[in-house]
mmCIF file of C-alpha atoms in Angstrom:
data_model
loop_
_atom_site.group_PDB
_atom_site.id
_atom_site.type_symbol
_atom_site.label_atom_id
_atom_site.label_comp_id
_atom_site.label_asym_id
_atom_site.label_seq_id
_atom_site.Cartn_x
_atom_site.Cartn_y
_atom_site.Cartn_z
ATOM 1 C CA ALA A 1 124.494 -126.375 -81.796
ATOM 2 C CA GLN A 2 126.408 -125.225 -78.401
ATOM 3 C CA THR A 3 124.425 -125.580 -75.254
ATOM 4 C CA VAL A 4 125.189 -124.562 -71.400
ATOM 5 C CA THR A 5 123.741 -125.701 -68.606
ATOM 6 C CA GLN A 6 124.261 -123.980 -64.604
ATOM 7 C CA SER A 7 122.526 -125.443 -62.575
ATOM 8 C CA GLN A 8 122.340 -123.942 -59.431
ATOM 9 C CA PRO A 9 120.519 -120.368 -59.424
ATOM 10 C CA GLU A 10 122.400 -119.204 -56.068
ATOM 11 C CA MET A 11 124.994 -120.054 -54.319
ATOM 12 C CA SER A 12 126.600 -118.600 -50.911
ATOM 13 C CA VAL A 13 130.013 -118.848 -48.991
ATOM 14 C CA GLN A 14 131.661 -117.914 -46.104
ATOM 15 C CA GLU A 15 134.549 -115.729 -46.225
ATOM 16 C CA ALA A 16 137.987 -117.072 -46.942
ATOM 17 C CA GLU A 17 136.020 -120.284 -47.788
ATOM 18 C CA THR A 18 136.376 -122.226 -51.054
ATOM 19 C CA VAL A 19 133.619 -122.841 -53.244
ATOM 20 C CA THR A 20 132.451 -124.782 -56.411
ATOM 21 C CA LEU A 21 130.460 -123.490 -59.287
ATOM 22 C CA SER A 22 128.925 -126.032 -61.403
ATOM 23 C CA CYS A 23 128.506 -125.742 -65.361
ATOM 24 C CA THR A 24 127.988 -128.721 -68.235
ATOM 25 C CA TYR A 25 128.033 -127.905 -71.588
ATOM 26 C CA ASP A 26 126.926 -129.540 -74.783
ATOM 27 C CA THR A 27 128.674 -129.689 -78.363
ATOM 28 C CA SER A 28 129.234 -131.235 -81.378
ATOM 29 C CA GLU A 29 132.699 -130.193 -81.714
ATOM 30 C CA ASN A 30 135.922 -130.991 -80.578
ATOM 31 C CA ASN A 31 137.953 -127.933 -80.193
ATOM 32 C CA TYR A 32 136.069 -125.135 -77.952
ATOM 33 C CA TYR A 33 137.069 -122.721 -75.622
ATOM 34 C CA LEU A 34 135.186 -122.317 -72.326
ATOM 35 C CA PHE A 35 134.868 -119.134 -69.955
ATOM 36 C CA TRP A 36 134.079 -118.104 -66.464
ATOM 37 C CA TYR A 37 132.448 -114.197 -66.724
ATOM 38 C CA LYS A 38 131.856 -112.856 -63.198
ATOM 39 C CA GLN A 39 129.497 -110.040 -63.508
ATOM 40 C CA PRO A 40 129.867 -107.591 -60.425
ATOM 41 C CA PRO A 41 126.015 -105.725 -59.536
ATOM 42 C CA SER A 42 128.321 -102.442 -61.931
ATOM 43 C CA ARG A 43 126.802 -105.352 -64.933
ATOM 44 C CA GLN A 44 129.893 -105.295 -66.639
ATOM 45 C CA MET A 45 131.461 -109.174 -68.220
ATOM 46 C CA ILE A 46 134.962 -109.925 -66.778
ATOM 47 C CA LEU A 47 136.720 -112.656 -68.127
ATOM 48 C CA VAL A 48 137.888 -114.869 -65.027
ATOM 49 C CA ILE A 49 139.394 -117.804 -66.362
ATOM 50 C CA ARG A 50 139.488 -119.595 -69.784
ATOM 51 C CA GLN A 51 140.220 -122.736 -70.807
ATOM 52 C CA GLU A 52 141.022 -124.691 -74.505
ATOM 53 C CA ALA A 53 139.658 -127.485 -74.826
ATOM 54 C CA TYR A 54 142.446 -128.952 -76.236
ATOM 55 C CA LYS A 55 144.612 -128.588 -72.844
ATOM 56 C CA GLN A 56 144.458 -131.481 -70.780
ATOM 57 C CA GLN A 57 145.405 -129.153 -67.956
ATOM 58 C CA ASN A 58 143.266 -127.168 -65.625
ATOM 59 C CA ALA A 59 143.556 -123.602 -66.059
ATOM 60 C CA THR A 60 144.663 -121.332 -62.783
ATOM 61 C CA GLU A 61 144.581 -117.623 -61.990
ATOM 62 C CA ASN A 62 145.335 -117.000 -58.926
ATOM 63 C CA ARG A 63 142.607 -117.845 -56.088
ATOM 64 C CA PHE A 64 140.557 -118.939 -59.692
ATOM 65 C CA SER A 65 140.745 -122.547 -60.898
ATOM 66 C CA VAL A 66 138.660 -124.754 -63.224
ATOM 67 C CA ASN A 67 137.691 -128.972 -62.794
ATOM 68 C CA PHE A 68 137.907 -129.322 -66.721
ATOM 69 C CA GLN A 69 135.824 -132.932 -67.307
ATOM 70 C CA LYS A 70 136.365 -133.009 -70.972
ATOM 71 C CA ALA A 71 134.287 -136.507 -71.658
ATOM 72 C CA ALA A 72 132.084 -135.200 -68.887
ATOM 73 C CA LYS A 73 131.479 -131.984 -70.713
ATOM 74 C CA SER A 74 131.802 -130.738 -67.250
ATOM 75 C CA PHE A 75 133.524 -127.396 -66.183
ATOM 76 C CA SER A 76 133.625 -126.260 -62.849
ATOM 77 C CA LEU A 77 134.815 -122.958 -61.440
ATOM 78 C CA LYS A 78 136.488 -122.685 -57.809
ATOM 79 C CA ILE A 79 137.165 -120.328 -56.209
ATOM 80 C CA SER A 80 139.405 -119.720 -53.047
ATOM 81 C CA ASP A 81 139.712 -117.778 -49.821
ATOM 82 C CA SER A 82 136.946 -115.984 -51.022
ATOM 83 C CA GLN A 83 136.904 -112.348 -50.661
ATOM 84 C CA LEU A 84 133.743 -109.875 -50.267
ATOM 85 C CA GLY A 85 134.384 -108.699 -53.541
ATOM 86 C CA ASP A 86 133.558 -112.131 -55.784
ATOM 87 C CA THR A 87 129.804 -111.673 -54.756
ATOM 88 C CA ALA A 88 128.695 -111.534 -58.347
ATOM 89 C CA MET A 89 126.444 -113.299 -60.902
ATOM 90 C CA TYR A 90 129.010 -115.565 -62.382
ATOM 91 C CA PHE A 91 128.522 -117.037 -66.517
ATOM 92 C CA CYS A 92 130.043 -120.226 -67.764
ATOM 93 C CA ALA A 93 130.194 -119.707 -71.558
ATOM 94 C CA SER A 94 131.473 -121.655 -74.487
ATOM 95 C CA LYS A 95 133.044 -120.971 -77.977
ATOM 96 C CA THR A 96 133.944 -122.748 -80.987
ATOM 97 C CA PRO A 97 137.073 -120.733 -82.673
ATOM 98 C CA HIS A 98 136.306 -122.553 -86.185
ATOM 99 C CA SER A 99 133.305 -122.361 -87.383
ATOM 100 C CA TYR A 100 132.173 -119.213 -89.749
ATOM 101 C CA ASN A 101 128.239 -119.722 -88.868
ATOM 102 C CA ASN A 102 129.254 -120.387 -85.266
ATOM 103 C CA ASN A 103 131.991 -117.615 -83.646
ATOM 104 C CA ASP A 104 129.410 -116.318 -80.945
ATOM 105 C CA MET A 105 129.171 -117.119 -77.244
ATOM 106 C CA ARG A 106 126.816 -118.848 -75.247
ATOM 107 C CA PHE A 107 126.292 -118.384 -71.983
ATOM 108 C CA GLY A 108 124.841 -120.230 -69.029
ATOM 109 C CA ALA A 109 121.706 -118.972 -66.820
ATOM 110 C CA GLY A 110 124.190 -117.755 -64.315
ATOM 111 C CA THR A 111 125.143 -118.315 -60.634
ATOM 112 C CA ARG A 112 124.583 -115.198 -58.013
ATOM 113 C CA LEU A 113 127.589 -115.789 -55.694
ATOM 114 C CA THR A 114 127.445 -114.505 -52.397
ATOM 115 C CA VAL A 115 130.084 -114.345 -49.961
ATOM 116 C CA LYS A 116 129.121 -113.708 -46.178
ATOM 117 C CA PRO A 117 131.284 -111.869 -43.594
ATOM 118 C CA GLU B 1 145.069 -101.433 -71.465
ATOM 119 C CA PRO B 2 142.524 -100.917 -74.471
ATOM 120 C CA GLU B 3 138.690 -101.488 -74.241
ATOM 121 C CA VAL B 4 136.028 -101.362 -75.374
ATOM 122 C CA THR B 5 133.423 -98.308 -74.606
ATOM 123 C CA GLN B 6 129.662 -97.881 -74.842
ATOM 124 C CA THR B 7 127.600 -94.897 -74.886
ATOM 125 C CA PRO B 8 125.063 -94.348 -73.505
ATOM 126 C CA SER B 9 125.410 -95.768 -70.555
ATOM 127 C CA HIS B 10 121.765 -95.619 -69.715
ATOM 128 C CA GLN B 11 118.965 -95.079 -72.223
ATOM 129 C CA VAL B 12 115.425 -94.308 -71.583
ATOM 130 C CA THR B 13 113.187 -93.919 -74.559
ATOM 131 C CA GLN B 14 109.389 -94.440 -75.178
ATOM 132 C CA MET B 15 107.898 -97.252 -76.769
ATOM 133 C CA GLY B 16 108.147 -97.181 -80.814
ATOM 134 C CA GLN B 17 110.735 -94.830 -80.944
ATOM 135 C CA GLU B 18 114.426 -95.268 -82.228
ATOM 136 C CA VAL B 19 117.489 -95.900 -80.348
ATOM 137 C CA ILE B 20 120.939 -96.493 -81.415
ATOM 138 C CA LEU B 21 123.213 -97.680 -79.280
ATOM 139 C CA ARG B 22 126.965 -96.844 -79.365
ATOM 140 C CA CYS B 23 130.335 -99.084 -79.396
ATOM 141 C CA VAL B 24 133.701 -98.329 -79.898
ATOM 142 C CA PRO B 25 135.622 -101.823 -80.210
ATOM 143 C CA ILE B 26 139.106 -102.099 -79.778
ATOM 144 C CA SER B 27 140.956 -100.489 -82.764
ATOM 145 C CA ASN B 28 142.854 -103.327 -84.159
ATOM 146 C CA HIS B 29 139.478 -105.743 -83.593
ATOM 147 C CA LEU B 30 138.022 -107.309 -86.396
ATOM 148 C CA TYR B 31 135.088 -109.249 -85.281
ATOM 149 C CA PHE B 32 132.246 -107.489 -83.404
ATOM 150 C CA TYR B 33 129.254 -108.613 -81.684
ATOM 151 C CA TRP B 34 126.016 -107.253 -79.893
ATOM 152 C CA TYR B 35 124.426 -109.300 -76.922
ATOM 153 C CA ARG B 36 121.813 -108.646 -75.072
ATOM 154 C CA GLN B 37 120.821 -109.125 -71.392
ATOM 155 C CA ILE B 38 117.672 -108.812 -69.860
ATOM 156 C CA LEU B 39 117.232 -108.464 -66.297
ATOM 157 C CA GLY B 40 117.989 -111.644 -64.235
ATOM 158 C CA GLN B 41 118.398 -113.517 -67.287
ATOM 159 C CA LYS B 42 121.448 -114.778 -69.492
ATOM 160 C CA VAL B 43 123.210 -112.736 -71.918
ATOM 161 C CA GLU B 44 122.145 -114.157 -75.015
ATOM 162 C CA PHE B 45 123.783 -113.780 -78.380
ATOM 163 C CA LEU B 46 122.216 -111.147 -81.209
ATOM 164 C CA VAL B 47 124.558 -110.567 -83.991
ATOM 165 C CA SER B 48 128.238 -110.392 -85.576
ATOM 166 C CA PHE B 49 129.983 -108.480 -88.105
ATOM 167 C CA TYR B 50 132.564 -109.009 -89.910
ATOM 168 C CA ASN B 51 133.916 -106.617 -92.852
ATOM 169 C CA ASN B 52 130.974 -104.638 -92.824
ATOM 170 C CA GLU B 53 128.246 -107.266 -93.290
ATOM 171 C CA ILE B 54 127.164 -109.514 -90.512
ATOM 172 C CA SER B 55 127.961 -112.780 -90.044
ATOM 173 C CA GLU B 56 125.763 -114.301 -87.875
ATOM 174 C CA LYS B 57 122.215 -113.629 -85.690
ATOM 175 C CA SER B 58 119.945 -114.799 -83.438
ATOM 176 C CA GLU B 59 116.109 -115.297 -83.821
ATOM 177 C CA ILE B 60 116.025 -112.401 -81.385
ATOM 178 C CA PHE B 61 117.331 -110.259 -83.915
ATOM 179 C CA ASP B 62 114.986 -109.501 -86.226
ATOM 180 C CA ASP B 63 113.952 -106.772 -88.856
ATOM 181 C CA GLN B 64 113.483 -104.185 -85.686
ATOM 182 C CA PHE B 65 117.300 -104.931 -85.158
ATOM 183 C CA SER B 66 120.214 -102.911 -87.789
ATOM 184 C CA VAL B 67 124.054 -102.965 -86.944
ATOM 185 C CA GLU B 68 126.310 -100.401 -88.999
ATOM 186 C CA ARG B 69 130.129 -99.673 -88.979
ATOM 187 C CA PRO B 70 129.389 -95.925 -89.723
ATOM 188 C CA ASP B 71 133.384 -94.948 -89.769
ATOM 189 C CA GLY B 72 136.663 -96.687 -88.640
ATOM 190 C CA SER B 73 136.081 -96.545 -85.067
ATOM 191 C CA ASN B 74 131.754 -96.722 -84.407
ATOM 192 C CA PHE B 75 130.063 -100.009 -84.221
ATOM 193 C CA THR B 76 125.834 -99.041 -83.643
ATOM 194 C CA LEU B 77 122.932 -101.405 -82.755
ATOM 195 C CA LYS B 78 119.632 -99.716 -83.812
ATOM 196 C CA ILE B 79 116.354 -100.736 -82.350
ATOM 197 C CA ARG B 80 114.046 -99.183 -85.369
ATOM 198 C CA SER B 81 110.676 -99.236 -83.156
ATOM 199 C CA THR B 82 111.260 -99.966 -79.420
ATOM 200 C CA LYS B 83 108.605 -102.293 -77.683
ATOM 201 C CA LEU B 84 108.571 -102.964 -73.923
ATOM 202 C CA GLU B 85 110.233 -105.914 -73.822
ATOM 203 C CA ASP B 86 113.448 -104.554 -75.597
ATOM 204 C CA SER B 87 114.429 -103.135 -71.948
ATOM 205 C CA ALA B 88 117.462 -104.708 -71.090
ATOM 206 C CA MET B 89 121.418 -104.541 -70.857
ATOM 207 C CA TYR B 90 123.332 -104.513 -73.890
ATOM 208 C CA PHE B 91 126.624 -105.413 -74.200
ATOM 209 C CA CYS B 92 129.318 -104.762 -77.580
ATOM 210 C CA ALA B 93 131.928 -107.258 -77.791
ATOM 211 C CA SER B 94 134.666 -107.129 -79.775
ATOM 212 C CA THR B 95 137.932 -109.832 -80.907
ATOM 213 C CA SER B 96 140.572 -109.546 -83.270
ATOM 214 C CA ASP B 97 140.227 -112.565 -85.506
ATOM 215 C CA ARG B 98 137.455 -115.479 -85.610
ATOM 216 C CA ILE B 99 139.619 -117.931 -84.384
ATOM 217 C CA SER B 100 140.735 -115.438 -81.417
ATOM 218 C CA TYR B 101 139.051 -117.266 -77.724
ATOM 219 C CA GLU B 102 138.439 -114.111 -76.041
ATOM 220 C CA GLN B 103 135.722 -111.722 -76.838
ATOM 221 C CA TYR B 104 136.558 -108.538 -74.976
ATOM 222 C CA PHE B 105 133.010 -106.788 -73.494
ATOM 223 C CA GLY B 106 132.205 -103.121 -73.098
ATOM 224 C CA PRO B 107 130.343 -102.198 -70.017
ATOM 225 C CA GLY B 108 127.263 -101.303 -71.776
ATOM 226 C CA THR B 109 124.296 -100.034 -71.949
ATOM 227 C CA ARG B 110 121.036 -100.152 -69.663
ATOM 228 C CA LEU B 111 117.931 -99.616 -72.102
ATOM 229 C CA THR B 112 114.516 -98.920 -70.832
ATOM 230 C CA VAL B 113 111.579 -98.645 -72.481
ATOM 231 C CA THR B 114 108.495 -97.088 -71.131
#
């Protein structure tokens, strides 16, 4: 079974600065996908970034990038030049694509990020 | 851009009543999911659905829950006799195939059981 752990319940950062959110996971699979979702106060789940485990290169989407350490089973999210609109809950999630009986997403407990002006 | 839609956005019901939450997945998607998020807690998997049958369900998805795809577009979650602890945000998601890495989430339905 997959488990996802986010050890930082809350974090804050000054606007324009950089912040890193931590995530570790546990899986027996060799191939899997990892995600960071953003949940603003509207509560809609918005995909921020994804990483395929077989790719060594860290994914990047504009101001968002990940540090994927497969051996350590670590998948942290770095937000550069933080903006007020980045204030939200951030969930780390994993998914294994090839198991018929385990094709759902597993989420961490979330990190509440507050960007301060 | 196609998106998953859910109705209603907020449902208030009394304990013991039946509720049906509705979702319209993206039209060419084949796999459908329901997730639940109790206020302040993590998003939890409930059930996945493919080819008109449940492919996987979690321990949360007991006999009080059922899912259905009554026509070619809607995907519903029914709770037969709601309990106070069913109060949560319910998210529907869909994906085009089992291997696809991205599930597209709807905006959620907030269920309040009083």
